Amino acid sequence: MVTNFLIYGLVNSAILMLSAIGFSLTFGLSGVANFAHGAMYLTAGFIAWMLINYLGLSPLVAMLLTVVLMGILGALIYRIILMPVRGIVLSEVISTFALGVALIEFFRWKGFTSFDFSLPPFVKGSIEIFGVTIDYQRLIIIGIALIIALFLWYFTHYTNTGLALRGMAQDEYTALSIGIESDWAAMLSLGLGAALASVAAVAILPLGIISINLGYEIFLIALAVSVLGGLESTLGLFVGSLILGYAMVIASTYLGPQWGQVVYLGAIVIVLAIKPSGLFGKYKELEERV
Amino acid sequence: MRTNLSHRKERIDRGIKVRSDDIFVLASMRDLLYVILPKAIVILAMLILPLLKDVVGMYWLNVLVTTLVVILLALSWDLLASAGLVSLGQAFFFGVGSYIAGYLSFKFGWSPLFTIPTATLVGSIICALFLYPVLRLRGIYFGLITFALPLLLARLIEATKVLGGTEGMSALPPIPGMTGKLYLLMFVVLLTLFGFRRLISSNYGLVFQGIRDNDRAVIAAGYNIQWYKTQAVFIAALPATFAGAFVAHHFQFVGVPAFAMDYSILPLTAVVVGGAGTFIGGALGAVILMPLSEILREFGSLRVVIYSLLLLLFSIGLPEGLFKYVKRKYSQIERLTTMEEVKHD
Amino acid sequence: MIEPIIKISNLCKSFGGTKATNDVSFELKPGEALGIIGPNGSGKSTLINLISGFVKPDKGQILFKGINITGMAPHKIVNLGIARSFQMSRPFYNMSVFKNLIIPISSPRARKLRGGKYGDLDEAAIHLLEEVGFERDSQVPYKEAGALPHGYLKRLELARCLALEPDIVILDELFSGMSMSEIASVVPLLERIKKEGKTLIMVEHRLTELFKIIDKIIVLNFGMKIAEGLPRDVMTQDEVTSAYLGSEVKTGA
């Protein structure tokens, strides 16, 4: 029972982290709160599904292709939709929000709502660990989440591009003056964010069916994890997903499945009300409090 | 150095606009019409429409109710935005108003005559209290919390099964008489519209605008801006909670849909399409969008797609909104002027 | 013996690892004018932010007229009588210039001083604008503040402070970005403010003009007070000249 709880809580945490990572990265690097994050996730799922079922590509190829395509789409979204309103927070939010709803409801209208829509797992089968049966896909999710977190931490702390992007987010003017181009950086961060959303989609969606409302849910989950951990901190992302992951498992086990949603929505509201910079947010704290 | 002639557009006020603006005695009937016609048409339309029950039919009168409700939510949004608070969840205010009115009437059997004023007032206080903690922050935090709150409350009600749970509370007493009901709603819309326009240009309202433009300078003038923002939230919540309470009795039902995202997206779209900061813009947007939305109803969720695309289009393409655009066309003409351009090589 | 109007003792503030203000103390008597100078990044703005309450100190104490205002909310400090200007003067963009002044003029403090009356605020605003060098009969006071040139913005910023009728006026780089003639027109005004008995604290880089106004000067470097005294005396000290010339400072600590 306890091991069961520990392992499934960990899986849930990894799922949360993977879902949030793209959103958190985009916000941390360019300051854009991408309200279309959930829609990106959903779109990635359907693109992968179409590549497999219409073009007959092998699942692995289709999934890789999806990640690349979504990365390009994310960059295009910045070029076409965000660039004209860059810097006006309200317009950024409204534009991405509107785009997200448009995409999600487009899929609903086109009738992408049945049990046929699911992605194949990377590896079928399951394994028993400490008396708990767990399928390979869930283990893979934990692995991918860890690898991406490490990669991101390395990328933003030790590579020139990553440091440039972080500089951009912290002080746009100074960054501009030392030759970092803001539009290029923001485009890259949107592209990376979308690509990471699709990595999450192709890894997590095989666990169930691709349901339209995931478009809204994933965004809220990403928001909850990022807000709890602190909107621009990799460590916060890690700790935030662990706390929320286990809290959701506890709530749905002891109180009932409908409480899972209450946990992450409640987390958003409570954290924003009490400690808006989250557990590990630093830079923004001074600026945004008046 | 060389000079070359080029053309550019220049905007100048129409003669009639200048005449009717600066001279306080109107010179002719035409001037008078120019000034009052736009306002008169709106007010006349509002007075006549409720009487046309037999011509337009009950269905369209209901659409009118929804339109007016969205206008109230849009006005509320615009007042918040005037104080620099960008709401992404008007459904929060709407739902709080709805649930208070519904509960008072369902549990204690109060008549709408009492539930609606109580829900408006108490609901607004509750909203202000709920949002008070985030009012010390600037940036997108207010937007994020207003976005999450209605969703959270809806899930909480479903999970805890309080206040009727998923079933909601039904068979509430209606407000009798369609015509009277519409007049009441229109009266509140006009009161809010003109009241808010007056408020924001008063010395008190200037403080709100100051907070939006440069909050530090307002603090440096000795204002407690968290307290002022709380007042802004309270005032802005009034029309929205009223709308919620009204709709509760109009549909004779309160349930989780009162917190639905529709009530957040519709007013937001109305304001963005009509133009923020003018109050009338939001009303104009709602008047255009709501009937359009009814026409598109048979297309199912394509309706929402079209909606969001409009939101996207206006937010990027015409950020000033329709109202300012139309107003400019009404009071100014454009003409080409030649200008000498000096180029330094 | 006149009691000091403001007494600052051992003020400290760090951001992350950097000590922006390190053990700074000084006091001022009513009607005195203090200049704070120092190289960029020496902690001048932080010191002002600490006094005006926009930043909370880690350690130390600020007494204003005997009241402990350390860590008090900024709007409360203003209402006690300390007004400040900002280095980056951002007006309320969408309002006309004189409307910009309505906000400080109708502020709680200004209202209290006038005995709770609002009075004709527009007239009061225009009058104040005239005092800082706007021309009443020109179009300027009625224009949108967003369209003002920089020199006018600075003067508007000064007017916003004066509207509060404060006991202490803190000016953060008022002269920067002003032309010589604009500065020349403001200096007599500042001298008059001083004569009225108000205490001035000025952060400045334009030393020649500053020295015309102030009685006393403090030099900051790396957050520490490295010199204090009469302007002429202080400027000849070795530590001060070396701080300004950029060589390393031996603080002797």
GROMACS .gro file of C-alpha atoms in nm, chain C residues 6-233:
model
  228
  641ILE     CA    1   1.548   6.319   1.063
  642LYS     CA    2   1.799   6.088   1.224
  643ILE     CA    3   1.928   5.782   1.044
  644SER     CA    4   2.140   5.532   1.230
  645ASN     CA    5   2.331   5.227   1.107
  646LEU     CA    6   2.110   5.158   0.807
  647CYS     CA    7   2.192   4.834   0.622
  648LYS     CA    8   2.037   4.668   0.319
  649SER     CA    9   2.165   4.381   0.104
  650PHE     CA   10   2.032   4.252  -0.225
  651GLY     CA   11   2.147   3.894  -0.263
  652GLY     CA   12   2.517   3.916  -0.181
  653THR     CA   13   2.571   4.286  -0.247
  654LYS     CA   14   2.551   4.533   0.034
  655ALA     CA   15   2.368   4.822  -0.128
  656THR     CA   16   2.363   5.022   0.192
  657ASN     CA   17   2.619   4.943   0.457
  658ASP     CA   18   2.593   5.100   0.800
  659VAL     CA   19   2.496   5.452   0.693
  660SER     CA   20   2.414   5.713   0.960
  661PHE     CA   21   2.344   6.085   0.942
  662GLU     CA   22   2.107   6.346   1.074
  663LEU     CA   23   1.956   6.669   0.945
  664LYS     CA   24   1.813   6.975   1.115
  665PRO     CA   25   1.497   7.139   0.985
  666GLY     CA   26   1.571   7.365   0.690
  667GLU     CA   27   1.904   7.203   0.612
  668ALA     CA   28   1.984   7.087   0.263
  669LEU     CA   29   2.183   6.769   0.214
  670GLY     CA   30   2.350   6.651  -0.103
  671ILE     CA   31   2.420   6.281  -0.152
  672ILE     CA   32   2.681   6.203  -0.413
  673GLY     CA   33   2.882   5.903  -0.517
  674PRO     CA   34   2.970   5.700  -0.824
  675ASN     CA   35   2.706   5.496  -1.007
  676GLY     CA   36   2.596   5.195  -0.807
  677SER     CA   37   2.722   5.340  -0.480
  678GLY     CA   38   2.383   5.299  -0.314
  679LYS     CA   39   2.238   5.648  -0.345
  680SER     CA   40   1.903   5.537  -0.481
  681THR     CA   41   1.877   5.252  -0.231
  682LEU     CA   42   1.933   5.498   0.053
  683ILE     CA   43   1.647   5.712  -0.078
  684ASN     CA   44   1.426   5.408  -0.121
  685LEU     CA   45   1.501   5.309   0.239
  686ILE     CA   46   1.413   5.651   0.377
  687SER     CA   47   1.091   5.674   0.175
  688GLY     CA   48   0.990   5.319   0.269
  689PHE     CA   49   0.993   5.169  -0.081
  690VAL     CA   50   1.261   4.926   0.040
  691LYS     CA   51   1.269   4.781   0.390
  692PRO     CA   52   1.605   4.793   0.570
  693ASP     CA   53   1.771   4.480   0.709
  694LYS     CA   54   1.907   4.670   1.005
  695GLY     CA   55   1.917   5.022   1.144
  696GLN     CA   56   1.669   5.288   1.237
  697ILE     CA   57   1.512   5.597   1.081
  698LEU     CA   58   1.360   5.856   1.313
  699PHE     CA   59   1.150   6.133   1.164
  700LYS     CA   60   1.045   6.407   1.410
  701GLY     CA   61   1.109   6.153   1.679
  702ILE     CA   62   0.878   5.893   1.523
  703ASN     CA   63   1.032   5.560   1.428
  704ILE     CA   64   0.946   5.516   1.059
  705THR     CA   65   1.176   5.221   0.995
  706GLY     CA   66   1.000   4.968   0.771
  707MET     CA   67   0.677   5.170   0.763
  708ALA     CA   68   0.461   5.149   0.449
  709PRO     CA   69   0.568   5.415   0.196
  710HIS     CA   70   0.231   5.590   0.179
  711LYS     CA   71   0.229   5.635   0.556
  712ILE     CA   72   0.574   5.793   0.546
  713VAL     CA   73   0.451   6.034   0.280
  714ASN     CA   74   0.157   6.128   0.493
  715LEU     CA   75   0.390   6.207   0.783
  716GLY     CA   76   0.566   6.457   0.563
  717ILE     CA   77   0.847   6.304   0.357
  718ALA     CA   78   0.792   6.341  -0.018
  719ARG     CA   79   1.021   6.203  -0.285
  720SER     CA   80   1.072   6.226  -0.657
  721PHE     CA   81   1.182   5.946  -0.886
  722GLN     CA   82   1.489   5.932  -1.102
  723MET     CA   83   1.292   5.796  -1.397
  724SER     CA   84   1.008   6.044  -1.415
  725ARG     CA   85   0.714   5.857  -1.551
  726PRO     CA   86   0.401   6.071  -1.558
  727PHE     CA   87   0.043   5.941  -1.571
  728TYR     CA   88   0.055   5.915  -1.948
  729ASN     CA   89  -0.308   5.940  -2.041
  730MET     CA   90  -0.390   6.245  -1.833
  731SER     CA   91  -0.329   6.608  -1.912
  732VAL     CA   92  -0.038   6.767  -1.730
  733PHE     CA   93  -0.243   6.952  -1.471
  734LYS     CA   94  -0.459   6.644  -1.407
  735ASN     CA   95  -0.133   6.470  -1.316
  736LEU     CA   96  -0.113   6.703  -1.020
  737ILE     CA   97  -0.469   6.643  -0.906
  738ILE     CA   98  -0.364   6.309  -0.760
  739PRO     CA   99  -0.106   6.451  -0.516
  740ILE     CA  100  -0.317   6.761  -0.454
  741SER     CA  101  -0.617   6.554  -0.348
  742SER     CA  102  -0.401   6.308  -0.153
  743PRO     CA  103  -0.488   6.234   0.209
  744ARG     CA  104  -0.203   6.451   0.340
  745ALA     CA  105  -0.272   6.754   0.121
  746ARG     CA  106  -0.641   6.732   0.202
  747LYS     CA  107  -0.574   6.720   0.575
  748LEU     CA  108  -0.346   7.022   0.558
  749ARG     CA  109  -0.615   7.218   0.379
  750GLY     CA  110  -0.862   7.128   0.651
  751GLY     CA  111  -1.041   6.850   0.469
  752LYS     CA  112  -1.158   7.075   0.188
  753TYR     CA  113  -1.109   6.993  -0.176
  754GLY     CA  114  -1.137   7.354  -0.299
  755ASP     CA  115  -1.069   7.440  -0.661
  756LEU     CA  116  -0.816   7.171  -0.735
  757ASP     CA  117  -0.770   7.256  -1.104
  758GLU     CA  118  -0.672   7.611  -1.016
  759ALA     CA  119  -0.437   7.488  -0.744
  760ALA     CA  120  -0.273   7.252  -0.993
  761ILE     CA  121  -0.218   7.522  -1.253
  762HIS     CA  122  -0.078   7.752  -0.987
  763LEU     CA  123   0.169   7.489  -0.878
  764LEU     CA  124   0.273   7.427  -1.237
  765GLU     CA  125   0.343   7.796  -1.273
  766GLU     CA  126   0.567   7.782  -0.970
  767VAL     CA  127   0.789   7.515  -1.120
  768GLY     CA  128   0.816   7.705  -1.445
  769PHE     CA  129   0.526   7.604  -1.669
  770GLU     CA  130   0.355   7.889  -1.851
  771ARG     CA  131  -0.008   7.919  -1.755
  772ASP     CA  132  -0.122   8.068  -2.082
  773SER     CA  133   0.060   7.824  -2.306
  774GLN     CA  134  -0.100   7.499  -2.418
  775VAL     CA  135   0.148   7.292  -2.217
  776PRO     CA  136  -0.047   7.238  -1.891
  777TYR     CA  137  -0.344   7.106  -2.088
  778LYS     CA  138  -0.150   6.867  -2.310
  779GLU     CA  139  -0.129   6.496  -2.247
  780ALA     CA  140   0.157   6.433  -2.007
  781GLY     CA  141   0.289   6.149  -2.222
  782ALA     CA  142   0.391   6.403  -2.485
  783LEU     CA  143   0.600   6.625  -2.256
  784PRO     CA  144   0.969   6.676  -2.325
  785HIS     CA  145   1.211   6.549  -2.063
  786GLY     CA  146   1.288   6.880  -1.894
  787TYR     CA  147   0.920   6.944  -1.834
  788LEU     CA  148   0.872   6.592  -1.696
  789LYS     CA  149   1.140   6.659  -1.437
  790ARG     CA  150   0.969   6.979  -1.332
  791LEU     CA  151   0.634   6.800  -1.318
  792GLU     CA  152   0.799   6.544  -1.092
  793LEU     CA  153   0.915   6.827  -0.866
  794ALA     CA  154   0.566   6.977  -0.864
  795ARG     CA  155   0.422   6.640  -0.759
  796CYS     CA  156   0.648   6.648  -0.453
  797LEU     CA  157   0.567   7.007  -0.365
  798ALA     CA  158   0.193   6.944  -0.396
  799LEU     CA  159   0.219   6.730  -0.085
  800GLU     CA  160   0.350   7.022   0.118
  801PRO     CA  161   0.612   6.803   0.280
  802ASP     CA  162   0.860   6.880   0.556
  803ILE     CA  163   1.134   6.687   0.382
  804VAL     CA  164   1.171   6.686   0.005
  805ILE     CA  165   1.387   6.410  -0.142
  806LEU     CA  166   1.491   6.468  -0.501
  807ASP     CA  167   1.647   6.181  -0.694
  808GLU     CA  168   1.866   6.323  -0.972
  809LEU     CA  169   1.636   6.612  -1.049
  810PHE     CA  170   1.890   6.786  -1.272
  811SER     CA  171   1.984   6.489  -1.490
  812GLY     CA  172   1.866   6.538  -1.843
  813MET     CA  173   1.774   6.903  -1.787
  814SER     CA  174   1.934   7.173  -1.997
  815MET     CA  175   2.153   7.442  -1.840
  816SER     CA  176   1.878   7.702  -1.872
  817GLU     CA  177   1.620   7.468  -1.722
  818ILE     CA  178   1.845   7.400  -1.424
  819ALA     CA  179   1.907   7.771  -1.387
  820SER     CA  180   1.532   7.828  -1.364
  821VAL     CA  181   1.483   7.556  -1.101
  822VAL     CA  182   1.770   7.649  -0.869
  823PRO     CA  183   1.602   7.970  -0.737
  824LEU     CA  184   1.287   7.769  -0.670
  825LEU     CA  185   1.482   7.516  -0.465
  826GLU     CA  186   1.648   7.799  -0.275
  827ARG     CA  187   1.306   7.941  -0.198
  828ILE     CA  188   1.179   7.602  -0.077
  829LYS     CA  189   1.476   7.593   0.157
  830LYS     CA  190   1.402   7.942   0.286
  831GLU     CA  191   1.049   7.834   0.364
  832GLY     CA  192   1.204   7.597   0.616
  833LYS     CA  193   1.170   7.271   0.426
  834THR     CA  194   1.448   7.017   0.453
  835LEU     CA  195   1.602   6.905   0.124
  836ILE     CA  196   1.780   6.583   0.039
  837MET     CA  197   1.921   6.575  -0.311
  838VAL     CA  198   2.097   6.298  -0.499
  839GLU     CA  199   2.290   6.457  -0.781
  840HIS     CA  200   2.566   6.419  -1.035
  841ARG     CA  201   2.566   6.787  -1.135
  842LEU     CA  202   2.789   6.910  -0.855
  843THR     CA  203   2.830   7.276  -0.952
  844GLU     CA  204   2.458   7.343  -0.935
  845LEU     CA  205   2.414   7.119  -0.633
  846PHE     CA  206   2.669   7.311  -0.431
  847LYS     CA  207   2.470   7.632  -0.481
  848ILE     CA  208   2.185   7.485  -0.279
  849ILE     CA  209   2.316   7.245  -0.019
  850ASP     CA  210   2.471   7.303   0.321
  851LYS     CA  211   2.611   6.959   0.376
  852ILE     CA  212   2.723   6.665   0.168
  853ILE     CA  213   2.754   6.290   0.206
  854VAL     CA  214   2.968   6.081  -0.023
  855LEU     CA  215   2.875   5.717  -0.072
  856ASN     CA  216   3.084   5.440  -0.222
  857PHE     CA  217   3.002   5.069  -0.226
  858GLY     CA  218   2.707   5.144   0.001
  859MET     CA  219   2.924   5.300   0.269
  860LYS     CA  220   2.946   5.660   0.378
  861ILE     CA  221   3.305   5.759   0.304
  862ALA     CA  222   3.282   6.129   0.382
  863GLU     CA  223   3.051   6.387   0.531
  864GLY     CA  224   3.079   6.760   0.582
  865LEU     CA  225   3.082   7.093   0.406
  866PRO     CA  226   3.090   7.058   0.028
  867ARG     CA  227   3.426   7.233  -0.029
  868ASP     CA  228   3.602   7.039   0.246
   0.00000   0.00000   0.00000
